[in-house]
């Protein structure tokens, strides 16, 4: 019955010799999104497209698990090649604790407003991350992973505490921290730009308000003087035969 149904719809039954095909596909999918649910859904879509009956859950689970392990090893190999001892030491320094909080956790604290004190702190964070950002930018480019995965790894850098991060295998701690730095540096950069725009707009509005007030004050003063000037024409105390020179002087 299975063979007849498969033949009717133009499908092929799953066979173990198709494992490599599905494994290669899963390794490409992982670079887009490393979440297991996404990989599973995309593999099923792929099988439907090429008309192959999907394997059992355990087989699918094994293929995805092996592919995730292979991806961790691939990333670890690139990080080992690209990160020298000095870089690793600098990155590890972000996990050191000062006053009960790691430097990495301190970087995570977002600015509450665009005030001077907050923006000075943001500028200091920007300066701290500037060195690391160029390193992270270069390595992430070589890893060939999507922005979705960069965001995922960056979230994990905060999900784990500094102690747990430091004991992760496959260079995962460096991966998570580099992705976090890549994301955070851009975020702080945007904050500083927005703060500049906000404060420039605020300053401009303040200047315009003061100019408007000054203009109204001067206008009122001028109008008052013009009114007094016009009264010269109807002032009954000024005789008709008074010399114009005297009136001009008063005006």
Coordinates of C-alpha atoms in Angstrom, one line a residue:
X1 CA 0.0 0.0 0.0
X2 CA 2.8 2.4 0.9
X3 CA 4.6 1.7 -2.4
X4 CA 1.3 2.2 -4.4
X5 CA 0.5 5.5 -2.6
X6 CA 4.1 6.8 -3.1
X7 CA 4.1 5.8 -6.8
X8 CA 0.7 7.5 -7.3
X9 CA 2.0 10.8 -6.0
X10 CA 5.4 10.6 -7.6
X11 CA 7.3 10.3 -4.3
X12 CA 10.2 8.1 -3.2
X13 CA 10.4 6.3 0.2
X14 CA 13.1 7.3 2.6
X15 CA 16.3 5.3 2.4
X16 CA 19.5 5.5 4.5
X17 CA 21.6 6.5 1.4
X18 CA 19.7 9.8 1.4
X19 CA 21.1 10.7 4.8
X20 CA 24.1 12.7 3.3
X21 CA 21.7 14.7 1.1
X22 CA 19.6 15.7 4.1
X23 CA 22.7 16.4 6.3
X24 CA 24.2 18.7 3.6
X25 CA 20.9 20.5 3.4
X26 CA 20.6 20.9 7.2
X27 CA 24.1 22.4 7.4
X28 CA 23.1 25.1 4.9
X29 CA 19.9 25.8 6.8
X30 CA 21.8 26.1 10.1
X31 CA 23.7 29.1 8.7
X32 CA 20.4 30.9 8.3
X33 CA 18.8 30.0 11.6
X34 CA 20.2 27.7 14.2
X35 CA 16.9 27.1 16.1
X36 CA 16.0 23.4 16.0
X37 CA 12.3 24.0 15.1
X38 CA 13.3 26.1 12.1
X39 CA 15.8 23.5 10.8
X40 CA 13.2 20.7 11.2
X41 CA 10.5 22.7 9.3
X42 CA 12.9 23.6 6.5
X43 CA 14.1 20.0 6.1
X44 CA 10.5 18.8 5.8
X45 CA 9.8 21.5 3.1
X46 CA 13.0 20.4 1.3
X47 CA 11.8 16.7 1.3
X48 CA 8.4 17.7 0.0
X49 CA 10.0 19.7 -2.8
X50 CA 12.1 16.8 -4.0
X51 CA 9.2 14.4 -3.3
X52 CA 10.8 12.1 -0.7
X53 CA 8.8 10.7 2.2
X54 CA 10.3 12.1 5.4
X55 CA 12.2 9.8 7.7
X56 CA 11.1 8.9 11.3
X57 CA 11.4 11.4 14.1
X58 CA 14.5 9.8 15.6
X59 CA 16.3 9.8 12.2
X60 CA 15.5 13.5 11.7
X61 CA 16.6 14.3 15.2
X62 CA 19.9 12.5 14.7
X63 CA 20.6 14.3 11.5
X64 CA 19.8 17.7 13.0
X65 CA 21.9 16.9 16.1
X66 CA 24.9 15.8 14.1
X67 CA 24.6 18.9 11.9
X68 CA 24.5 21.2 15.0
X69 CA 27.6 19.6 16.3
X70 CA 29.4 19.9 12.9
X71 CA 28.4 23.6 12.9
X72 CA 29.9 24.2 16.3
X73 CA 33.1 22.5 15.2
X74 CA 33.2 24.6 12.0
X75 CA 32.8 27.8 13.9
X76 CA 35.3 26.7 16.6
X77 CA 37.9 26.0 13.9
X78 CA 37.5 29.4 12.3
X79 CA 37.7 31.2 15.7
X80 CA 40.8 29.3 16.6
X81 CA 42.4 30.3 13.3
X82 CA 41.3 34.0 13.4
X83 CA 41.6 34.8 17.2
X84 CA 45.1 35.0 18.5
X85 CA 46.0 34.7 22.2
X86 CA 46.0 38.4 22.7
X87 CA 42.4 38.8 21.4
X88 CA 41.2 35.9 23.5
X89 CA 42.7 37.4 26.6
X90 CA 41.1 40.8 25.9
X91 CA 37.7 39.1 25.3
X92 CA 38.0 37.0 28.5
X93 CA 38.7 40.2 30.4
X94 CA 35.1 41.2 29.8
X95 CA 34.1 38.3 32.0
X96 CA 36.1 39.6 35.0
X97 CA 33.9 40.8 37.9
X98 CA 34.1 44.3 39.4
X99 CA 31.9 45.1 42.4
X100 CA 29.9 41.9 41.8
X101 CA 29.1 42.5 38.1
X102 CA 31.1 41.5 35.0
X103 CA 32.1 44.1 32.5
X104 CA 30.0 42.3 29.9
X105 CA 26.9 42.6 32.2
X106 CA 27.7 46.3 32.8
X107 CA 27.7 46.9 29.0
X108 CA 24.2 45.4 28.8
X109 CA 22.7 48.1 30.9
X110 CA 20.7 50.4 28.5
X111 CA 20.6 54.2 28.7
X112 CA 17.4 55.4 30.3
X113 CA 17.4 58.7 28.5
X114 CA 19.4 61.1 26.3
X115 CA 20.7 63.1 29.2
X116 CA 24.4 64.2 29.4
X117 CA 25.3 61.7 32.2
X118 CA 23.7 58.8 30.4
X119 CA 25.3 59.7 27.0
X120 CA 28.8 60.1 28.6
X121 CA 28.4 56.5 29.9
X122 CA 27.3 55.4 26.4
X123 CA 30.3 57.1 24.9
X124 CA 32.6 55.3 27.3
X125 CA 31.0 51.9 26.3
X126 CA 31.4 52.8 22.7
X127 CA 35.1 53.5 23.3
X128 CA 35.5 50.2 25.2
X129 CA 33.9 48.2 22.4
X130 CA 35.6 49.9 19.5
X131 CA 38.7 47.7 19.7
X132 CA 36.6 44.5 19.9
X133 CA 34.1 45.5 17.2
X134 CA 36.6 45.4 14.4
X135 CA 37.7 41.9 15.5
X136 CA 34.1 40.7 15.7
X137 CA 33.2 42.2 12.3
X138 CA 36.1 40.4 10.6
X139 CA 35.3 37.0 12.3
X140 CA 31.5 37.1 11.8
X141 CA 32.1 37.8 8.1
X142 CA 34.3 34.7 7.9
X143 CA 31.8 32.6 9.8
X144 CA 29.2 33.2 7.0
X145 CA 26.2 33.2 9.4
X146 CA 23.0 35.2 9.1
X147 CA 22.0 38.2 11.2
X148 CA 19.4 36.0 12.7
X149 CA 22.1 33.7 14.1
X150 CA 24.2 36.7 15.2
X151 CA 21.3 38.0 17.3
X152 CA 20.7 34.5 18.7
X153 CA 24.3 34.1 19.8
X154 CA 24.3 37.6 21.2
X155 CA 21.3 36.8 23.4
X156 CA 23.1 33.8 24.7
X157 CA 26.0 36.0 25.9
X158 CA 23.5 37.6 28.3
X159 CA 21.6 34.4 29.0
X160 CA 24.6 32.8 30.6
X161 CA 26.4 34.3 33.6
X162 CA 30.1 35.1 33.3
X163 CA 31.2 31.8 35.1
X164 CA 29.0 29.6 32.8
X165 CA 30.3 31.5 29.7
X166 CA 33.9 30.9 30.6
X167 CA 33.5 27.1 30.7
X168 CA 31.6 26.5 27.5
X169 CA 33.3 24.2 24.9
X170 CA 33.9 24.6 21.2
X171 CA 34.9 28.3 21.7
X172 CA 31.2 29.1 22.2
X173 CA 32.0 31.8 24.8
X174 CA 34.1 33.7 22.2
X175 CA 31.4 33.2 19.6
X176 CA 28.6 34.5 21.9
X177 CA 30.7 37.5 23.2
X178 CA 31.8 38.5 19.7
X179 CA 28.3 38.4 18.4
X180 CA 27.1 40.4 21.4
X181 CA 29.8 43.0 20.8
X182 CA 28.9 43.2 17.1
X183 CA 25.3 43.9 18.0
X184 CA 25.9 46.1 21.1
X185 CA 28.4 48.4 19.4
X186 CA 25.9 49.1 16.6
X187 CA 23.2 49.7 19.1
X188 CA 25.3 52.1 21.1
X189 CA 26.3 53.9 17.9
X190 CA 22.6 54.3 17.0
X191 CA 21.9 55.6 20.5
X192 CA 24.6 58.2 20.3
X193 CA 23.4 59.4 16.9
X194 CA 19.8 59.5 18.2
X195 CA 21.0 61.4 21.2
X196 CA 22.8 63.9 19.0
X197 CA 19.6 64.4 16.9
X198 CA 17.4 64.7 20.0
X199 CA 19.7 67.3 21.7
X200 CA 20.3 69.2 18.5
X201 CA 16.5 69.4 18.0
X202 CA 16.0 70.4 21.6
X203 CA 18.7 73.1 21.3
X204 CA 17.2 74.4 18.1
X205 CA 13.7 74.5 19.6
X206 CA 15.1 76.5 22.6
X207 CA 16.8 79.0 20.3
X208 CA 13.7 79.4 18.3
X209 CA 11.6 80.0 21.4
X210 CA 14.1 82.6 22.7
X211 CA 14.3 84.3 19.3
X212 CA 10.5 84.4 19.1
X213 CA 10.2 85.9 22.6
X214 CA 12.9 88.5 21.8
X215 CA 11.2 89.4 18.5
X216 CA 7.8 89.8 20.2
X217 CA 9.4 92.0 22.9
X218 CA 11.1 94.2 20.3
X219 CA 8.0 94.3 18.2
X220 CA 5.9 95.4 21.1
X221 CA 8.5 98.1 21.9
X222 CA 8.6 99.3 18.3
X223 CA 4.8 99.4 18.1
X224 CA 4.7 101.4 21.2
X225 CA 7.2 103.9 19.8
X226 CA 5.4 104.1 16.5
X227 CA 2.1 104.8 18.4
X228 CA 3.8 107.7 20.2
X229 CA 5.2 108.9 16.9
X230 CA 1.7 108.9 15.3
X231 CA 0.3 110.9 18.2
X232 CA 2.4 113.8 17.1
X233 CA -0.1 114.3 14.2
X234 CA -3.1 114.7 16.6
X235 CA -1.4 116.3 19.5
X236 CA -3.4 119.5 20.1
X237 CA -0.6 121.0 22.2
X238 CA 1.5 121.3 19.1
X239 CA 0.6 124.5 17.3
X240 CA 0.0 124.5 13.6
X241 CA 2.5 127.1 12.9
X242 CA 5.3 125.3 14.9
X243 CA 8.4 124.8 12.7
X244 CA 8.6 121.3 11.2
X245 CA 12.3 121.1 12.4
X246 CA 11.1 121.0 16.0
X247 CA 8.6 118.3 15.3
X248 CA 11.2 116.3 13.4
X249 CA 13.5 116.6 16.4
X250 CA 10.8 115.3 18.8
X251 CA 10.0 112.5 16.3

